[in-house]
CSV table of C-alpha atoms in Angstrom, one decimal:
chain,number,residue,atom,x,y,z
A,1,MET,CA,-130.9,67.9,-235.3
A,2,VAL,CA,-128.5,66.9,-238.0
A,3,ASN,CA,-128.4,68.1,-241.6
A,4,LEU,CA,-128.5,65.9,-244.5
A,5,ARG,CA,-129.4,65.9,-248.2
A,6,ILE,CA,-131.7,63.3,-249.8
A,7,ASP,CA,-132.3,63.5,-253.6
A,8,GLY,CA,-130.6,66.5,-253.7
A,9,LYS,CA,-132.9,68.2,-251.0
A,10,GLU,CA,-131.3,69.5,-247.9
A,11,ILE,CA,-133.1,68.3,-245.0
A,12,GLN,CA,-132.8,69.0,-241.1
A,13,ALA,CA,-133.9,66.0,-239.0
A,14,PRO,CA,-133.5,64.7,-235.2
A,15,GLU,CA,-130.4,62.9,-235.1
A,16,GLY,CA,-131.0,59.1,-234.5
A,17,ARG,CA,-134.4,58.9,-236.5
A,18,SER,CA,-134.4,56.5,-239.3
A,19,LEU,CA,-133.6,57.4,-242.6
A,20,LEU,CA,-137.3,55.8,-243.8
A,21,GLN,CA,-139.2,57.9,-241.2
A,22,VAL,CA,-137.2,61.3,-242.4
A,23,CYS,CA,-137.8,60.6,-245.8
A,24,LEU,CA,-141.5,60.1,-245.2
A,25,GLU,CA,-141.8,62.8,-243.2
A,26,ASN,CA,-140.5,65.1,-245.9
A,27,ASP,CA,-143.0,63.7,-248.5
A,28,ILE,CA,-139.9,61.4,-250.1
A,29,TYR,CA,-141.8,58.2,-250.6
A,30,VAL,CA,-139.6,54.9,-250.1
A,31,PRO,CA,-141.8,51.8,-250.4
A,32,ASN,CA,-142.0,49.7,-247.4
A,33,LEU,CA,-144.2,47.0,-245.4
A,34,CYS,CA,-142.4,45.8,-242.4
A,35,TRP,CA,-141.8,49.2,-240.6
A,36,LEU,CA,-143.8,50.9,-237.9
A,37,ALA,CA,-142.8,54.4,-236.7
A,38,GLU,CA,-143.3,52.9,-233.2
A,39,MET,CA,-140.5,50.3,-233.6
A,40,ASP,CA,-137.1,50.7,-231.8
A,41,GLU,CA,-135.4,48.1,-233.5
A,42,PRO,CA,-137.0,47.7,-237.2
A,43,VAL,CA,-136.9,44.1,-238.5
A,44,ALA,CA,-135.8,45.1,-242.0
A,45,SER,CA,-137.7,42.2,-243.5
A,46,CYS,CA,-139.6,43.3,-246.7
A,47,ARG,CA,-136.2,44.1,-248.6
A,48,LEU,CA,-138.1,47.0,-250.0
A,49,CYS,CA,-136.9,50.5,-248.5
A,50,PHE,CA,-133.5,50.4,-250.3
A,51,VAL,CA,-131.6,53.7,-250.4
A,52,GLU,CA,-127.9,54.6,-251.6
A,53,ILE,CA,-125.8,56.4,-249.3
A,54,ASP,CA,-122.9,58.2,-250.4
A,55,GLY,CA,-119.7,55.9,-249.0
A,56,ARG,CA,-121.5,52.7,-248.9
A,57,ASP,CA,-120.5,50.1,-251.3
A,58,ARG,CA,-124.5,48.9,-251.8
A,59,PRO,CA,-127.9,50.0,-251.1
A,60,VAL,CA,-129.1,49.6,-247.7
A,61,SER,CA,-132.3,49.5,-245.7
A,62,SER,CA,-133.5,52.6,-245.1
A,63,CYS,CA,-135.5,51.7,-242.0
A,64,ALA,CA,-132.2,50.5,-240.4
A,65,VAL,CA,-129.9,53.3,-240.9
A,66,GLN,CA,-130.1,56.5,-238.5
A,67,ALA,CA,-130.1,59.9,-239.8
A,68,ALA,CA,-126.6,61.6,-239.3
A,69,GLN,CA,-124.9,64.8,-240.0
A,70,GLY,CA,-123.9,65.1,-243.7
A,71,LEU,CA,-125.2,62.0,-245.2
A,72,VAL,CA,-126.0,62.1,-248.7
A,73,VAL,CA,-128.8,59.8,-249.9
A,74,ARG,CA,-130.4,58.7,-253.0
A,75,THR,CA,-133.9,56.9,-253.3
A,76,ASP,CA,-134.3,56.9,-257.1
A,77,THR,CA,-131.4,55.3,-258.6
A,78,SER,CA,-131.5,52.5,-261.1
A,79,GLU,CA,-129.8,49.9,-258.9
A,80,VAL,CA,-132.4,50.8,-256.0
A,81,ARG,CA,-135.3,50.5,-258.5
A,82,ALA,CA,-134.5,47.1,-259.6
A,83,LEU,CA,-133.9,45.8,-256.1
A,84,GLN,CA,-137.2,47.1,-255.2
A,85,ARG,CA,-139.1,45.9,-258.2
A,86,SER,CA,-137.3,42.1,-257.7
A,87,ALA,CA,-138.2,42.3,-254.0
A,88,LEU,CA,-141.8,43.2,-255.0
A,89,GLN,CA,-142.3,40.7,-257.6
A,90,LEU,CA,-141.5,37.9,-255.4
A,91,LEU,CA,-143.9,39.0,-252.6
A,92,LEU,CA,-146.7,39.2,-255.5
A,93,SER,CA,-145.8,35.8,-256.5
A,94,VAL,CA,-146.8,34.1,-253.6
A,95,HIS,CA,-149.6,36.4,-252.9
A,96,ASP,CA,-153.0,35.5,-253.4
A,97,LEU,CA,-154.2,38.2,-256.1
A,98,ASP,CA,-158.0,38.7,-255.5
A,99,CYS,CA,-158.3,42.5,-255.2
A,100,ALA,CA,-161.8,42.8,-256.3
A,101,HIS,CA,-162.9,40.7,-253.4
A,102,CYS,CA,-160.5,41.8,-250.8
A,103,PRO,CA,-161.6,44.3,-248.0
A,104,ALA,CA,-158.2,46.2,-248.5
A,105,ASN,CA,-158.6,46.8,-252.1
A,106,LYS,CA,-157.6,50.5,-253.0
A,107,GLN,CA,-156.3,50.7,-249.6
A,108,CYS,CA,-153.6,47.9,-250.2
A,109,GLU,CA,-149.6,49.0,-249.7
A,110,LEU,CA,-148.9,46.4,-252.2
A,111,GLN,CA,-151.1,48.2,-254.8
A,112,ARG,CA,-149.4,51.4,-253.6
A,113,ILE,CA,-146.3,50.1,-254.1
A,114,ALA,CA,-146.9,48.4,-257.5
A,115,ARG,CA,-148.3,51.5,-258.8
A,116,PHE,CA,-145.2,53.6,-257.7
A,117,LEU,CA,-142.8,51.0,-259.0
A,118,GLY,CA,-144.6,50.6,-262.2
A,119,VAL,CA,-144.8,46.8,-261.5
A,120,ALA,CA,-147.8,44.6,-262.7
A,121,LEU,CA,-149.6,42.9,-260.1
A,122,LYS,CA,-149.3,39.7,-261.8
A,123,PRO,CA,-145.7,39.1,-262.8
A,124,LYS,CA,-145.5,37.0,-265.5
A,125,ARG,CA,-141.8,35.8,-265.2
A,126,LEU,CA,-142.4,34.2,-261.7
A,127,GLU,CA,-144.2,31.1,-261.0
A,128,LYS,CA,-147.2,31.5,-258.6
A,129,THR,CA,-146.7,29.8,-255.3
A,130,VAL,CA,-149.3,30.1,-252.5
A,131,LYS,CA,-149.4,28.2,-249.5
A,132,ASN,CA,-153.1,26.9,-249.8
A,133,LEU,CA,-153.5,26.9,-246.2
A,134,ASP,CA,-157.0,27.1,-244.8
A,135,PHE,CA,-158.3,30.5,-244.1
A,136,ASP,CA,-158.1,30.5,-240.1
A,137,GLU,CA,-161.0,31.3,-238.6
A,138,GLY,CA,-160.4,29.2,-235.7
A,139,HIS,CA,-159.6,32.2,-233.2
A,140,PRO,CA,-162.9,33.8,-231.6
A,141,VAL,CA,-161.5,37.1,-232.3
A,142,LEU,CA,-159.5,37.2,-235.8
A,143,SER,CA,-159.6,36.0,-239.2
A,144,ILE,CA,-156.3,35.6,-241.1
A,145,ASP,CA,-156.1,34.7,-244.5
A,146,HIS,CA,-152.4,33.2,-245.1
A,147,ASP,CA,-152.2,33.5,-248.8
A,148,LYS,CA,-152.9,37.3,-248.7
A,149,CYS,CA,-150.2,37.6,-245.8
A,150,VAL,CA,-146.8,39.1,-246.9
A,151,LEU,CA,-145.1,38.1,-243.3
A,152,CYS,CA,-144.0,41.9,-242.8
A,153,GLY,CA,-144.4,40.9,-238.9
A,154,ARG,CA,-146.2,44.3,-238.2
A,155,CYS,CA,-149.1,42.3,-236.6
A,156,VAL,CA,-146.7,40.0,-234.4
A,157,TRP,CA,-144.7,43.0,-233.2
A,158,ILE,CA,-147.8,45.1,-232.5
A,159,CYS,CA,-149.4,42.2,-230.6
A,160,ARG,CA,-146.2,41.8,-228.4
A,161,GLN,CA,-146.6,45.4,-227.0
A,162,SER,CA,-149.8,44.9,-225.8
A,163,GLY,CA,-148.6,42.6,-223.0
A,164,TYR,CA,-150.8,39.7,-224.2
A,165,PRO,CA,-149.1,38.5,-227.3
A,166,ILE,CA,-150.9,35.6,-229.0
A,167,LEU,CA,-149.5,36.1,-232.5
A,168,THR,CA,-145.9,34.5,-233.4
A,169,MET,CA,-144.3,33.3,-236.8
A,170,ALA,CA,-144.6,29.4,-237.2
A,171,ARG,CA,-142.5,27.2,-239.3
A,172,ARG,CA,-139.5,28.4,-241.7
A,173,GLY,CA,-138.7,29.5,-245.2
A,174,ILE,CA,-141.7,29.2,-247.8
A,175,GLU,CA,-143.9,27.4,-245.1
A,176,THR,CA,-143.7,30.3,-242.7
A,177,TYR,CA,-147.3,31.7,-241.5
A,178,VAL,CA,-148.7,33.9,-239.0
A,179,SER,CA,-149.9,31.8,-236.2
A,180,THR,CA,-152.3,32.5,-233.2
A,181,TYR,CA,-151.4,30.8,-230.1
A,182,GLY,CA,-152.6,31.0,-226.4
A,183,LEU,CA,-156.3,30.6,-225.2
A,184,ALA,CA,-158.1,33.9,-226.4
A,185,ASP,CA,-160.5,33.1,-223.4
A,186,ASP,CA,-157.7,32.9,-220.8
A,187,PRO,CA,-158.2,36.0,-218.7
A,188,GLU,CA,-154.5,36.1,-218.0
A,189,THR,CA,-153.0,35.3,-221.4
A,190,GLY,CA,-155.6,35.8,-224.0
A,191,CYS,CA,-156.4,38.1,-226.8
A,192,ARG,CA,-157.6,41.3,-225.6
A,193,GLY,CA,-159.6,41.7,-228.8
A,194,CYS,CA,-158.0,45.4,-229.4
A,195,LEU,CA,-157.5,44.5,-233.1
A,196,ASP,CA,-154.4,46.7,-233.3
A,197,CYS,CA,-153.0,43.7,-235.5
A,198,ALA,CA,-155.8,44.0,-237.8
A,199,ARG,CA,-155.1,47.6,-238.2
A,200,ALA,CA,-151.3,47.4,-238.5
A,201,CYS,CA,-151.6,45.1,-241.4
A,202,PRO,CA,-150.8,46.5,-244.9
A,203,VAL,CA,-152.8,44.2,-247.0
A,204,GLY,CA,-156.0,43.0,-245.2
A,205,ALA,CA,-154.8,39.5,-244.4
A,206,ILE,CA,-155.8,39.7,-240.9
A,207,ARG,CA,-159.2,41.2,-239.5
A,208,ALA,CA,-161.9,41.1,-237.1
A,209,GLN,CA,-164.2,37.9,-237.2
A,210,GLU,CA,-167.6,38.7,-238.9
A,211,SER,CA,-170.3,38.5,-236.3
A,212,GLY,CA,-173.1,36.1,-236.8
């Protein structure tokens, strides 16, 4: 165990545990989208879980820093909040905001983060840009709404752990999207229909196909 200080609070934590997990386990909320506790190597792609650490020149992604003896951490500085708000506004500018008809409404991590940071769900200073890809219902098990997807990568990561990965990131840049590949009907490589990917999605962009 190591002793560290977060927002003035003395905390004891297992050495090597990520700062993000330590914060969350001690009721210190740090916005995050791409992290899962099971990950050995977090992708740190959402750019939301910033914190400041004494001795570091700039804020760091808390999911990618391990708890260590004597760390002094601050999660609520003006620079940290500015970075988080900018990252969230960029995500919202490419997200199809139709909360009233979304299955994740009131359970959506974007909504939670927006409330926490005091950010409007419809940012006014950024032009709205969505991919306008067709709603993907071509897979026999999954439906993917690409314009709701925040590209956190949780579904791709958790699918790979199943041993039968059928999800991947396709294309690059603004055109990146989550793609299904492989044959779902193939008994050797196909989707097992576990739906762990849908449960891992923080915004309800991926879910089970509706029957009938």
